Amino acid sequence: MALDAVISYVREQAPGISRGTIASTVFVAWLVYRIGIVFYRLYLDPLSKFPGPKLAAATSLYEMYYDIVEGGTLVWKMDELHRKYGPIVRISPHSLRLRKSSAYHEIHRMGTPFTKDFRFYHLFGIPRSSFSTIDINLHRQRRSMLNPMFSRKGILDLEFLIKEKIELLCRRMKEHEVQDKIFNCHQAFAALTVDIVTEFAYAKSYDVLSTPDFTSRTFDAFDAQHEAFLVLKHFPLMAKIMQNLPFWILLRLMPDGAGFAELEEDAKVHLSALFDRIRTGTMEKNTTHRTIFEEILAEHPDPKNADPAELTDEAMSVVGAGIHTSRWALCVGLLEIARDPLIQTKLYEELKLASPDIDAEFSYLHCEKLPYLRGVILETLRLSYGVMGPLPRRVPRGGAVVGGYHLPGDSTIEMDNYSLHHDEDIFPDSRRFWPERWSTPESKQNEKFVNAFGAGPRQCLGINLAMCELYLSFATIFRRFEIDISARGTQRMKYKEHWMGILRDEPLKCKFISRKE
Ligand code: HEM
């Protein structure tokens, strides 16, 4: 089309020139332009002084190959690249990947001038949420409205909601045991996290834990999004088009996306009820507990004029961020504990001593004080990585020094938890799930290298909720059940990196056998 327009224009101006000559001239001009860009990237760009494969410096196709063709394997390829080129590698024309644990907190710290990379964070389609907000001041403002509910005190106040859901989960485990059915942890843990986060968001749990096979269109939609993520990363225009398509077309292209419509609809209904209450002056708090949006509106400087679109983006972001991350950590941790009978027994013995009555509820505060459980949780976070792929950050305009390297302004610097959590100098025998590594006094100082929740102003909003979910789930489950994974074998979960870690093989299934005491 564009070529036709060029040809018609040139022929109008110079009628003697043939179509073929014009087309080949345009092609040569385009080729020279592309060669010019590649030449610039390889020899003149401020990033050209950094080591790395020439192909990666010249074109994003290198990164795309490992992301899409090899299916989410770039983190493993990075091992080889860092061995060859050193701690800092230019992995694309615009970005550097740094593997140096001591430098993490130079970027991810309070007051950091590094910002989230716009090109990456706008792929999520929720630009008005705190998660995707780039501007430092606007982010602070948006985030401050969510902080009270997700603070440690906020979560302790709502601990009873989390306990209720875990009790229901345990009842479903018992039911499966009685019926001699295999329990699908991958689905059930997603059900747990969806039910908790929707209860927080709307005071109306989706109650997926009560469905026969823990099926939910909400997490099917997020799973589909995670699957498609790397394609959208390399074809951002596609993401933009999809975000603006009418929903019925989107559903044709991505049938599993139906859960997003439900989620968005629920956010809108909940918000419109809240706005009605504001208008009529009956904005007293929800009777059972606060919801995220009551909190935001309570903190909002002008609640009557709060932007519903912004609040809906926030709902999608908080719910989305709270599902897969916690579910993934629960699955990875549960399997690692069940793979090693010694770890499972040690954990059970600690829990039994702490709570001799098998049916008694644990409290979060009590759980945090149990040293072996604490080691188990830290190892779970370390080996589930939180976000497995890199967190891309823009270097401030004037450049910055990180890890001893001078980074040019406006470039992108990335560090990923996968490589940091396998730093053998800090975590010897790093592939091993080894709760005992956290039992020495010196190990305390290594906690800062477990970055599953990120750090600094963009640290996970849900850290207290997630920790409460993990502690209470593992304490309750391993106190009451023995986990039998003989049907699937002791092999580790196979996964790939789609920014989040996602499954590459069968979902985690096992049997739960009730303990007698
Ligand atoms: C084990 C569970 C979880 C892990 C490992 C985790 C990890 C993370 C990480 C690494 C980030 C930083 C992402 C980035 O910089 O791009 C993040 C951000 C975030 N997380 Fe979580 N998360 C978990 C659970 C949750 C839960 C339960 C919620 C809420 C219900 C939540 C809400 C958020 C939000 C809103 C952000 C954006 C924060 C901001 O930019 O201000 N997360 N999370």
Coordinates of C-alpha atoms and ligand atoms in Angstrom, one line a residue:
M1 CA 0.0 0.0 0.0
A2 CA 2.7 2.5 1.1
L3 CA 4.9 1.4 -1.8
D4 CA 2.0 1.9 -4.3
A5 CA 1.5 5.4 -2.9
V6 CA 5.2 6.2 -3.3
I7 CA 5.2 4.8 -6.9
S8 CA 2.1 6.8 -7.9
Y9 CA 3.5 10.0 -6.5
V10 CA 6.9 9.6 -8.2
R11 CA 5.3 8.7 -11.5
E12 CA 3.1 11.8 -11.3
Q13 CA 6.3 13.9 -10.8
A14 CA 8.4 12.0 -13.3
P15 CA 6.2 10.1 -15.8
G16 CA 9.2 8.5 -17.7
I17 CA 10.4 6.3 -14.8
S18 CA 9.1 2.7 -14.7
R19 CA 7.4 1.1 -11.7
G20 CA 10.3 -1.4 -11.4
T21 CA 12.9 1.3 -11.2
I22 CA 10.9 3.1 -8.5
A23 CA 10.3 -0.1 -6.5
S24 CA 14.0 -1.1 -6.6
T25 CA 15.1 2.4 -5.6
V26 CA 12.8 2.4 -2.6
F27 CA 14.0 -1.1 -1.7
V28 CA 17.7 0.0 -1.9
A29 CA 16.9 3.1 0.2
W30 CA 15.2 1.0 2.8
L31 CA 18.1 -1.4 2.8
V32 CA 20.7 1.4 3.2
Y33 CA 18.6 2.8 6.1
R34 CA 18.5 -0.6 7.8
I35 CA 22.2 -1.1 7.3
G36 CA 22.8 2.4 8.7
I37 CA 20.8 1.5 11.8
V38 CA 22.7 -1.7 12.3
F39 CA 26.0 0.1 11.8
Y40 CA 25.0 2.7 14.3
R41 CA 24.0 0.1 16.9
L42 CA 27.2 -1.8 16.5
Y43 CA 29.7 1.0 16.4
L44 CA 28.3 4.3 17.4
D45 CA 25.6 3.7 20.0
P46 CA 26.7 4.4 23.6
L47 CA 25.8 0.8 24.3
S48 CA 28.2 -0.5 21.7
K49 CA 31.1 -0.5 24.2
F50 CA 29.4 -3.3 26.2
P51 CA 30.1 -6.9 25.4
G52 CA 27.6 -9.4 24.0
P53 CA 26.7 -11.2 20.8
K54 CA 26.9 -8.9 17.8
L55 CA 23.6 -10.2 16.5
A56 CA 21.9 -9.2 19.8
A57 CA 23.4 -5.7 19.5
A58 CA 22.2 -5.4 15.9
T59 CA 18.7 -6.6 16.2
S60 CA 16.0 -7.7 18.7
L61 CA 15.6 -10.9 16.7
Y62 CA 18.2 -12.5 18.9
E63 CA 16.2 -12.1 22.0
M64 CA 13.0 -12.9 20.2
Y65 CA 14.5 -16.2 19.0
Y66 CA 15.0 -17.5 22.6
D67 CA 11.7 -16.0 23.8
I68 CA 9.5 -17.2 21.0
V69 CA 11.1 -19.9 18.9
E70 CA 12.9 -21.6 21.8
G71 CA 9.9 -20.9 24.0
G72 CA 10.9 -18.9 27.1
T73 CA 14.5 -20.1 27.4
L74 CA 16.4 -16.8 27.5
V75 CA 17.2 -17.0 31.2
W76 CA 19.1 -20.3 30.6
K77 CA 20.9 -18.9 27.5
M78 CA 22.0 -16.0 29.7
D79 CA 24.1 -18.5 31.8
E80 CA 26.1 -19.2 28.7
L81 CA 26.4 -15.5 27.7
H82 CA 27.5 -14.4 31.2
R83 CA 30.1 -17.1 31.3
K84 CA 31.4 -15.9 27.9
Y85 CA 31.1 -12.1 28.2
G86 CA 31.1 -11.4 32.0
P87 CA 28.6 -9.9 34.4
I88 CA 27.1 -7.3 32.0
V89 CA 25.8 -8.3 28.5
R90 CA 24.1 -6.3 25.8
I91 CA 21.2 -8.5 25.1
S92 CA 19.3 -6.3 22.6
P93 CA 19.9 -3.0 20.8
H94 CA 18.5 -1.1 23.7
S95 CA 19.1 -3.1 26.8
L96 CA 21.8 -4.5 29.1
R97 CA 21.5 -7.5 31.4
L98 CA 23.5 -7.3 34.6
R99 CA 24.2 -10.3 36.8
K100 CA 25.8 -9.0 40.0
S101 CA 23.9 -9.5 43.2
S102 CA 25.6 -6.7 45.1
A103 CA 24.3 -4.2 42.4
Y104 CA 20.6 -5.1 42.8
H105 CA 19.9 -2.6 45.5
E106 CA 21.8 0.2 43.6
I107 CA 18.8 0.1 41.2
H108 CA 16.0 -1.2 43.3
R109 CA 16.1 1.1 46.4
M110 CA 14.1 3.8 48.0
G111 CA 14.6 7.1 46.2
T112 CA 15.9 5.4 43.0
P113 CA 16.0 7.6 39.9
F114 CA 15.5 4.4 37.7
T115 CA 12.0 4.1 36.4
K116 CA 10.0 1.2 35.0
D117 CA 10.6 0.8 31.2
F118 CA 7.5 2.2 29.5
R119 CA 7.8 -0.1 26.5
F120 CA 7.6 -3.2 28.7
Y121 CA 5.1 -2.2 31.4
H122 CA 2.5 -0.8 29.0
L123 CA 2.2 -4.3 27.4
F124 CA 0.0 -5.2 30.3
G125 CA -2.9 -3.0 29.1
I126 CA -3.5 -1.4 32.6
P127 CA -1.7 2.0 32.1
R128 CA -3.6 3.7 34.9
S129 CA -2.7 1.1 37.6
S130 CA 0.1 1.7 40.1
F131 CA 1.8 -1.4 38.6
S132 CA 2.2 0.2 35.2
T133 CA 2.6 3.8 36.3
I134 CA 6.0 5.1 35.1
D135 CA 6.2 8.6 36.6
I136 CA 7.8 8.4 40.1
N137 CA 5.5 11.0 41.7
L138 CA 2.3 9.8 40.1
H139 CA 3.2 6.3 41.2
R140 CA 3.8 7.4 44.8
Q141 CA 0.4 9.1 44.8
R142 CA -1.5 6.1 43.4
R143 CA 0.4 3.6 45.6
S144 CA -0.2 5.5 48.8
M145 CA -3.9 4.9 48.5
L146 CA -3.4 1.1 48.4
N147 CA -0.7 0.9 51.1
P148 CA -2.8 1.0 54.3
M149 CA -4.8 -2.1 53.3
F150 CA -1.7 -4.1 52.3
S151 CA 0.4 -3.0 55.2
R152 CA 1.3 -5.6 57.8
K153 CA -1.4 -4.3 60.2
G154 CA -3.9 -4.2 57.3
I155 CA -3.2 -7.9 56.5
L156 CA -3.2 -9.0 60.2
D157 CA -6.7 -7.4 60.5
L158 CA -7.9 -9.5 57.6
E159 CA -6.0 -12.7 58.4
F160 CA -9.3 -14.4 59.3
L161 CA -10.4 -14.2 55.6
I162 CA -7.2 -16.0 54.6
K163 CA -7.7 -18.7 57.3
E164 CA -11.3 -19.3 56.1
K165 CA -10.1 -20.0 52.6
I166 CA -7.3 -22.3 53.8
E167 CA -9.8 -24.3 55.9
L168 CA -11.9 -24.7 52.9
L169 CA -8.9 -25.9 50.9
C170 CA -8.1 -28.5 53.6
R171 CA -11.7 -29.7 53.5
R172 CA -11.4 -30.2 49.8
M173 CA -8.1 -32.1 50.3
K174 CA -9.9 -34.4 52.8
E175 CA -12.8 -34.9 50.4
H176 CA -10.4 -36.0 47.6
E177 CA -8.7 -38.4 50.1
V178 CA -12.0 -40.0 51.0
Q179 CA -12.9 -40.4 47.4
D180 CA -9.3 -41.7 46.6
K181 CA -8.9 -38.9 44.0
I182 CA -5.7 -37.2 42.9
F183 CA -5.6 -33.6 43.9
N184 CA -4.7 -31.0 41.3
C185 CA -2.6 -28.5 43.3
H186 CA -1.9 -26.3 40.3
Q187 CA -5.7 -25.6 40.0
A188 CA -6.5 -25.7 43.7
F189 CA -3.8 -23.2 44.7
A190 CA -5.0 -20.8 41.9
A191 CA -8.5 -21.2 43.3
L192 CA -7.2 -20.3 46.8
T193 CA -5.4 -17.2 45.6
V194 CA -8.4 -16.1 43.3
D195 CA -10.8 -16.5 46.2
I196 CA -8.6 -14.5 48.6
V197 CA -7.9 -11.7 46.3
T198 CA -11.4 -11.3 45.0
E199 CA -12.6 -11.3 48.6
F200 CA -10.2 -8.5 49.3
A201 CA -11.1 -6.6 46.1
Y202 CA -14.9 -6.9 46.1
A203 CA -15.9 -8.4 49.5
K204 CA -17.3 -11.2 47.3
S205 CA -15.1 -14.2 46.8
Y206 CA -15.4 -16.1 43.5
D207 CA -15.6 -19.2 45.6
V208 CA -13.6 -21.3 43.1
L209 CA -12.5 -23.5 45.9
S210 CA -16.0 -24.9 46.1
T211 CA -16.2 -25.9 42.4
P212 CA -15.7 -29.6 41.7
D213 CA -12.4 -29.3 39.7
F214 CA -11.4 -25.8 40.8
T215 CA -12.1 -24.4 37.4
S216 CA -12.2 -20.6 36.9
R217 CA -12.4 -18.4 33.9
T218 CA -10.5 -15.8 35.8
F219 CA -7.2 -17.7 36.1
D220 CA -7.7 -19.3 32.7
A221 CA -7.6 -15.8 31.3
F222 CA -4.5 -14.8 33.2
D223 CA -2.8 -18.1 32.2
A224 CA -3.7 -17.4 28.5
Q225 CA -2.2 -13.9 29.0
H226 CA 1.0 -15.4 30.4
E227 CA 1.3 -17.8 27.5
A228 CA 0.9 -15.0 25.0
F229 CA 3.1 -12.6 26.8
L230 CA 6.4 -13.1 25.0
V231 CA 4.8 -12.7 21.6
L232 CA 3.2 -9.4 22.7
K233 CA 6.6 -8.3 24.1
H234 CA 8.1 -8.5 20.7
F235 CA 5.1 -7.3 18.8
P236 CA 3.9 -4.5 21.0
L237 CA 1.6 -3.2 18.2
M238 CA -0.3 -6.4 18.5
A239 CA -0.8 -5.8 22.2
K240 CA -2.1 -2.3 21.5
I241 CA -4.5 -3.5 18.8
M242 CA -5.8 -6.3 21.1
Q243 CA -6.3 -3.8 24.0
N244 CA -8.5 -1.7 21.7
L245 CA -10.5 -4.5 20.0
P246 CA -14.2 -4.9 20.8
F247 CA -14.4 -7.7 23.3
W248 CA -16.3 -10.1 21.1
I249 CA -13.5 -10.1 18.5
L250 CA -10.9 -10.5 21.3
L251 CA -12.8 -13.6 22.5
R252 CA -12.7 -15.1 19.0
L253 CA -8.9 -14.7 19.0
M254 CA -8.4 -15.7 22.6
P255 CA -11.4 -17.7 23.9
D256 CA -9.7 -18.1 27.3
G257 CA -9.9 -14.3 27.7
A258 CA -13.5 -14.4 28.9
G259 CA -12.4 -14.3 32.5
F260 CA -11.1 -10.7 32.0
A261 CA -14.6 -9.5 30.9
E262 CA -16.1 -11.0 34.1
L263 CA -13.4 -9.4 36.3
E264 CA -13.8 -6.0 34.6
E265 CA -17.6 -6.2 34.9
D266 CA -17.4 -7.1 38.6
A267 CA -15.0 -4.2 39.2
K268 CA -17.4 -1.8 37.5
V269 CA -20.5 -3.1 39.4
H270 CA -18.6 -2.9 42.7
L271 CA -17.3 0.6 41.9
S272 CA -20.7 2.0 40.7
A273 CA -22.3 0.8 44.0
L274 CA -19.5 2.6 45.9
F275 CA -20.0 5.8 43.9
D276 CA -23.7 5.6 44.7
R277 CA -22.9 5.4 48.3
I278 CA -20.6 8.4 48.1
R279 CA -23.2 10.4 46.2
T280 CA -25.9 9.6 48.8
G281 CA -23.5 10.2 51.7
T282 CA -23.8 6.6 53.0
M283 CA -20.2 5.6 52.5
E284 CA -19.8 3.7 55.8
K285 CA -17.5 0.8 55.6
N286 CA -18.5 -2.6 54.4
T287 CA -19.8 -4.5 57.4
T288 CA -17.6 -7.6 57.3
H289 CA -14.4 -6.1 56.1
R290 CA -12.9 -3.3 54.0
T291 CA -12.4 -3.7 50.3
I292 CA -9.5 -2.4 48.2
F293 CA -11.7 0.2 46.6
E294 CA -13.3 1.5 49.8
E295 CA -9.8 2.0 51.0
I296 CA -8.7 3.9 47.8
L297 CA -11.8 6.1 47.9
A298 CA -11.3 6.7 51.6
E299 CA -7.8 7.9 50.9
H300 CA -8.7 9.7 47.7
P301 CA -8.4 13.5 47.8
D302 CA -11.6 13.9 45.7
P303 CA -13.5 10.6 45.9
K304 CA -16.6 11.9 44.1
N305 CA -14.5 12.6 41.0
A306 CA -12.3 9.6 41.2
D307 CA -11.7 8.2 37.7
P308 CA -13.6 4.9 37.4
A309 CA -11.2 3.8 34.5
E310 CA -8.2 4.3 36.8
L311 CA -9.9 2.3 39.6
T312 CA -10.8 -0.5 37.2
D313 CA -7.2 -0.7 35.9
E314 CA -6.1 -0.9 39.6
A315 CA -8.6 -3.7 40.2
M316 CA -7.3 -5.7 37.3
S317 CA -3.7 -5.1 38.3
V318 CA -4.1 -6.1 42.0
V319 CA -6.2 -9.2 41.2
G320 CA -3.9 -10.2 38.4
A321 CA -0.7 -9.7 40.4
G322 CA -2.1 -11.7 43.3
I323 CA -3.1 -14.9 41.6
H324 CA -0.3 -16.6 39.7
T325 CA 2.6 -15.4 41.8
S326 CA 1.4 -16.9 45.1
R327 CA 0.0 -20.0 43.4
W328 CA 3.4 -20.6 41.7
A329 CA 5.3 -20.2 45.0
L330 CA 2.8 -22.6 46.7
C331 CA 3.2 -25.2 44.0
V332 CA 7.0 -25.0 43.9
G333 CA 7.4 -25.1 47.6
L334 CA 4.9 -27.9 48.2
L335 CA 6.7 -30.1 45.6
E336 CA 10.1 -29.4 46.9
I337 CA 9.1 -30.3 50.5
A338 CA 7.2 -33.5 49.3
R339 CA 10.2 -34.6 47.2
D340 CA 12.4 -34.9 50.2
P341 CA 10.9 -37.1 53.0
L342 CA 13.5 -35.7 55.5
I343 CA 12.3 -32.1 54.9
Q344 CA 8.7 -33.1 55.1
T345 CA 9.2 -35.0 58.4
K346 CA 11.3 -32.1 60.0
L347 CA 8.6 -29.6 59.1
Y348 CA 5.8 -31.8 60.4
E349 CA 7.7 -32.3 63.7
E350 CA 8.2 -28.6 64.2
L351 CA 4.6 -27.9 63.4
K352 CA 3.3 -30.7 65.7
L353 CA 5.4 -29.4 68.6
A354 CA 4.1 -25.8 67.9
S355 CA 0.5 -26.9 67.7
P356 CA -0.2 -30.3 69.4
D357 CA -3.9 -30.1 68.5
I358 CA -4.1 -31.2 64.9
D359 CA -7.2 -29.2 64.1
A360 CA -6.2 -25.9 65.8
E361 CA -5.7 -22.9 63.6
F362 CA -2.2 -21.4 63.2
S363 CA -1.8 -17.6 63.5
Y364 CA 0.5 -15.8 61.1
L365 CA 2.5 -14.2 64.0
H366 CA 3.0 -17.7 65.5
C367 CA 4.1 -19.2 62.2
E368 CA 6.7 -16.5 61.5
K369 CA 8.5 -17.6 64.7
L370 CA 9.0 -21.2 63.6
P371 CA 12.6 -21.4 62.4
Y372 CA 12.3 -24.5 60.1
L373 CA 9.1 -23.2 58.5
R374 CA 10.8 -19.9 57.9
G375 CA 13.7 -21.6 56.1
V376 CA 11.2 -23.5 54.0
I377 CA 9.4 -20.3 53.0
L378 CA 12.7 -18.5 52.2
E379 CA 13.8 -21.5 50.0
T380 CA 10.3 -21.5 48.4
L381 CA 10.7 -17.8 47.5
R382 CA 14.2 -18.3 46.3
L383 CA 13.4 -21.2 44.0
S384 CA 10.1 -19.9 42.7
Y385 CA 11.8 -16.6 41.9
G386 CA 8.7 -14.4 42.1
V387 CA 9.0 -12.9 38.7
M388 CA 11.5 -15.1 36.9
G389 CA 12.3 -12.8 34.0
P390 CA 14.0 -9.4 34.1
L391 CA 12.6 -6.2 35.6
P392 CA 13.5 -3.6 33.0
R393 CA 14.4 -0.2 34.3
R394 CA 15.3 3.0 32.4
V395 CA 18.6 4.6 33.3
P396 CA 18.1 8.3 34.2
R397 CA 18.9 10.8 31.4
G398 CA 22.4 11.7 32.7
G399 CA 23.5 8.1 33.0
A400 CA 24.4 6.3 36.2
V401 CA 27.0 4.0 37.7
V402 CA 25.8 0.6 38.7
G403 CA 28.0 -2.3 39.8
G404 CA 31.0 -0.3 38.8
Y405 CA 29.7 0.1 35.2
H406 CA 28.8 3.5 33.7
L407 CA 25.4 3.1 32.1
P408 CA 24.4 5.5 29.4
G409 CA 21.3 7.6 30.0
D410 CA 18.0 6.5 28.6
S411 CA 19.2 2.9 28.1
T412 CA 17.5 -0.1 29.7
I413 CA 19.1 -2.1 32.5
E414 CA 17.7 -5.5 33.5
M415 CA 18.4 -7.8 36.3
D416 CA 16.6 -11.1 36.8
N417 CA 15.8 -13.1 39.9
Y418 CA 16.6 -16.4 38.3
S419 CA 20.3 -15.6 38.0
L420 CA 20.5 -13.7 41.3
H421 CA 18.9 -16.6 43.2
H422 CA 21.4 -19.0 41.8
D423 CA 24.5 -16.9 42.7
E424 CA 26.7 -19.7 44.0
D425 CA 28.8 -17.3 46.1
I426 CA 25.8 -16.4 48.1
F427 CA 23.8 -19.6 47.8
P428 CA 26.2 -22.6 47.5
D429 CA 24.6 -25.6 45.9
S430 CA 22.0 -23.1 44.8
R431 CA 19.7 -25.7 42.9
R432 CA 19.2 -27.5 46.2
F433 CA 16.1 -26.8 48.3
W434 CA 17.8 -26.6 51.6
P435 CA 15.9 -24.9 54.5
E436 CA 18.9 -25.5 56.8
R437 CA 20.9 -22.9 54.8
W438 CA 18.8 -20.3 56.7
S439 CA 19.5 -21.6 60.2
T440 CA 22.9 -20.0 60.8
P441 CA 23.3 -16.5 62.3
E442 CA 25.2 -15.4 59.2
S443 CA 22.4 -16.4 56.9
K444 CA 20.3 -13.5 58.1
Q445 CA 22.4 -11.1 56.0
N446 CA 21.6 -13.2 52.8
E447 CA 17.9 -12.6 53.1
K448 CA 18.4 -9.3 51.2
F449 CA 19.5 -11.4 48.2
V450 CA 16.1 -13.2 48.0
N451 CA 14.4 -10.6 45.8
A452 CA 11.2 -12.5 45.0
F453 CA 9.2 -9.4 45.8
G454 CA 11.5 -6.9 44.2
A455 CA 12.7 -4.0 46.4
G456 CA 12.5 -0.2 46.7
P457 CA 9.5 1.9 45.8
R458 CA 8.3 -0.7 43.2
Q459 CA 8.5 -3.6 45.7
C460 CA 5.4 -5.9 45.6
L461 CA 2.4 -4.2 47.1
G462 CA 1.1 -7.7 48.2
I463 CA 4.2 -8.8 50.1
N464 CA 2.4 -9.0 53.5
L465 CA -0.6 -10.8 52.0
A466 CA 1.6 -13.2 50.1
M467 CA 3.7 -14.0 53.1
C468 CA 0.6 -14.6 55.2
E469 CA -0.8 -16.9 52.6
L470 CA 2.4 -18.9 52.3
Y471 CA 3.0 -19.3 56.1
L472 CA -0.6 -20.2 56.9
S473 CA -1.0 -22.6 54.0
F474 CA 2.2 -24.5 54.6
A475 CA 1.7 -24.6 58.3
T476 CA -1.9 -25.9 58.1
I477 CA -1.3 -28.3 55.2
F478 CA 1.9 -29.9 56.5
R479 CA 0.5 -30.1 60.0
R480 CA -2.6 -32.0 58.9
F481 CA -1.4 -34.0 55.9
E482 CA 1.4 -36.1 54.5
I483 CA 1.9 -35.5 50.9
D484 CA 2.4 -38.4 48.6
I485 CA 3.8 -37.7 45.1
S486 CA 4.6 -41.3 44.2
A487 CA 2.1 -41.2 41.2
R488 CA 4.1 -38.4 39.5
G489 CA 7.5 -39.2 40.8
T490 CA 10.1 -37.0 42.4
Q491 CA 11.2 -35.1 39.3
R492 CA 11.1 -31.3 39.6
M493 CA 8.5 -29.2 37.8
K494 CA 9.5 -28.3 34.3
Y495 CA 8.9 -24.6 33.5
K496 CA 9.7 -21.8 31.1
E497 CA 10.2 -18.1 31.5
H498 CA 7.3 -16.0 30.3
W499 CA 8.4 -13.2 32.6
M500 CA 6.5 -15.3 35.2
G501 CA 7.7 -18.9 35.6
I502 CA 5.0 -21.0 33.9
L503 CA 4.5 -24.8 33.5
R504 CA 6.1 -26.6 30.6
D505 CA 4.6 -30.0 31.6
E506 CA 1.8 -31.7 33.5
P507 CA 0.2 -29.7 36.4
L508 CA 1.3 -30.7 39.9
K509 CA -1.0 -33.4 41.2
C510 CA -0.6 -35.4 44.4
K511 CA -2.4 -37.2 47.2
F512 CA -3.0 -35.8 50.6
I513 CA -3.1 -38.4 53.5
S514 CA -4.5 -37.2 56.8
R515 CA -2.2 -37.4 59.7
K516 CA -3.6 -39.2 62.8
E517 CA -2.1 -36.8 65.3
Ligands
HEM1 C1 4.4 -15.0 46.3 C2 3.7 -14.0 45.8 C3 4.1 -12.8 45.1 C4 5.3 -12.5 44.6 C5 6.6 -13.4 44.5 C6 5.2 -11.2 44.0 C7 6.3 -10.5 43.3 C8 6.2 -9.2 42.8 C9 7.3 -8.5 42.2 C10 8.7 -9.1 41.9 C11 6.9 -7.3 41.9 C12 7.7 -6.2 41.2 C13 7.4 -6.2 39.7 C14 8.1 -5.2 38.9 O1 8.9 -4.4 39.4 O2 7.9 -5.2 37.7 C15 5.5 -7.2 42.3 C16 4.7 -6.0 42.2 C17 3.4 -6.0 42.5 N1 2.7 -7.0 43.2 FE1 3.4 -8.8 43.8 N2 4.0 -10.7 44.2 C18 3.3 -11.6 44.9 C19 2.0 -11.5 45.3 C20 1.2 -10.4 45.2 C21 -0.1 -10.2 45.8 C22 -0.8 -11.3 46.6 C23 -0.6 -9.0 45.4 C24 -1.9 -8.3 45.7 C25 -3.0 -8.8 46.0 C26 0.5 -8.4 44.6 C27 0.4 -7.1 44.0 C28 1.4 -6.5 43.4 C29 1.3 -5.1 42.8 C30 0.1 -4.2 42.8 C31 2.6 -4.8 42.3 C32 3.0 -3.5 41.6 C33 3.7 -2.6 42.7 C34 4.1 -1.3 42.2 O3 4.7 -1.2 41.1 O4 4.0 -0.3 43.0 N3 1.5 -9.2 44.5 N4 5.1 -8.4 42.9

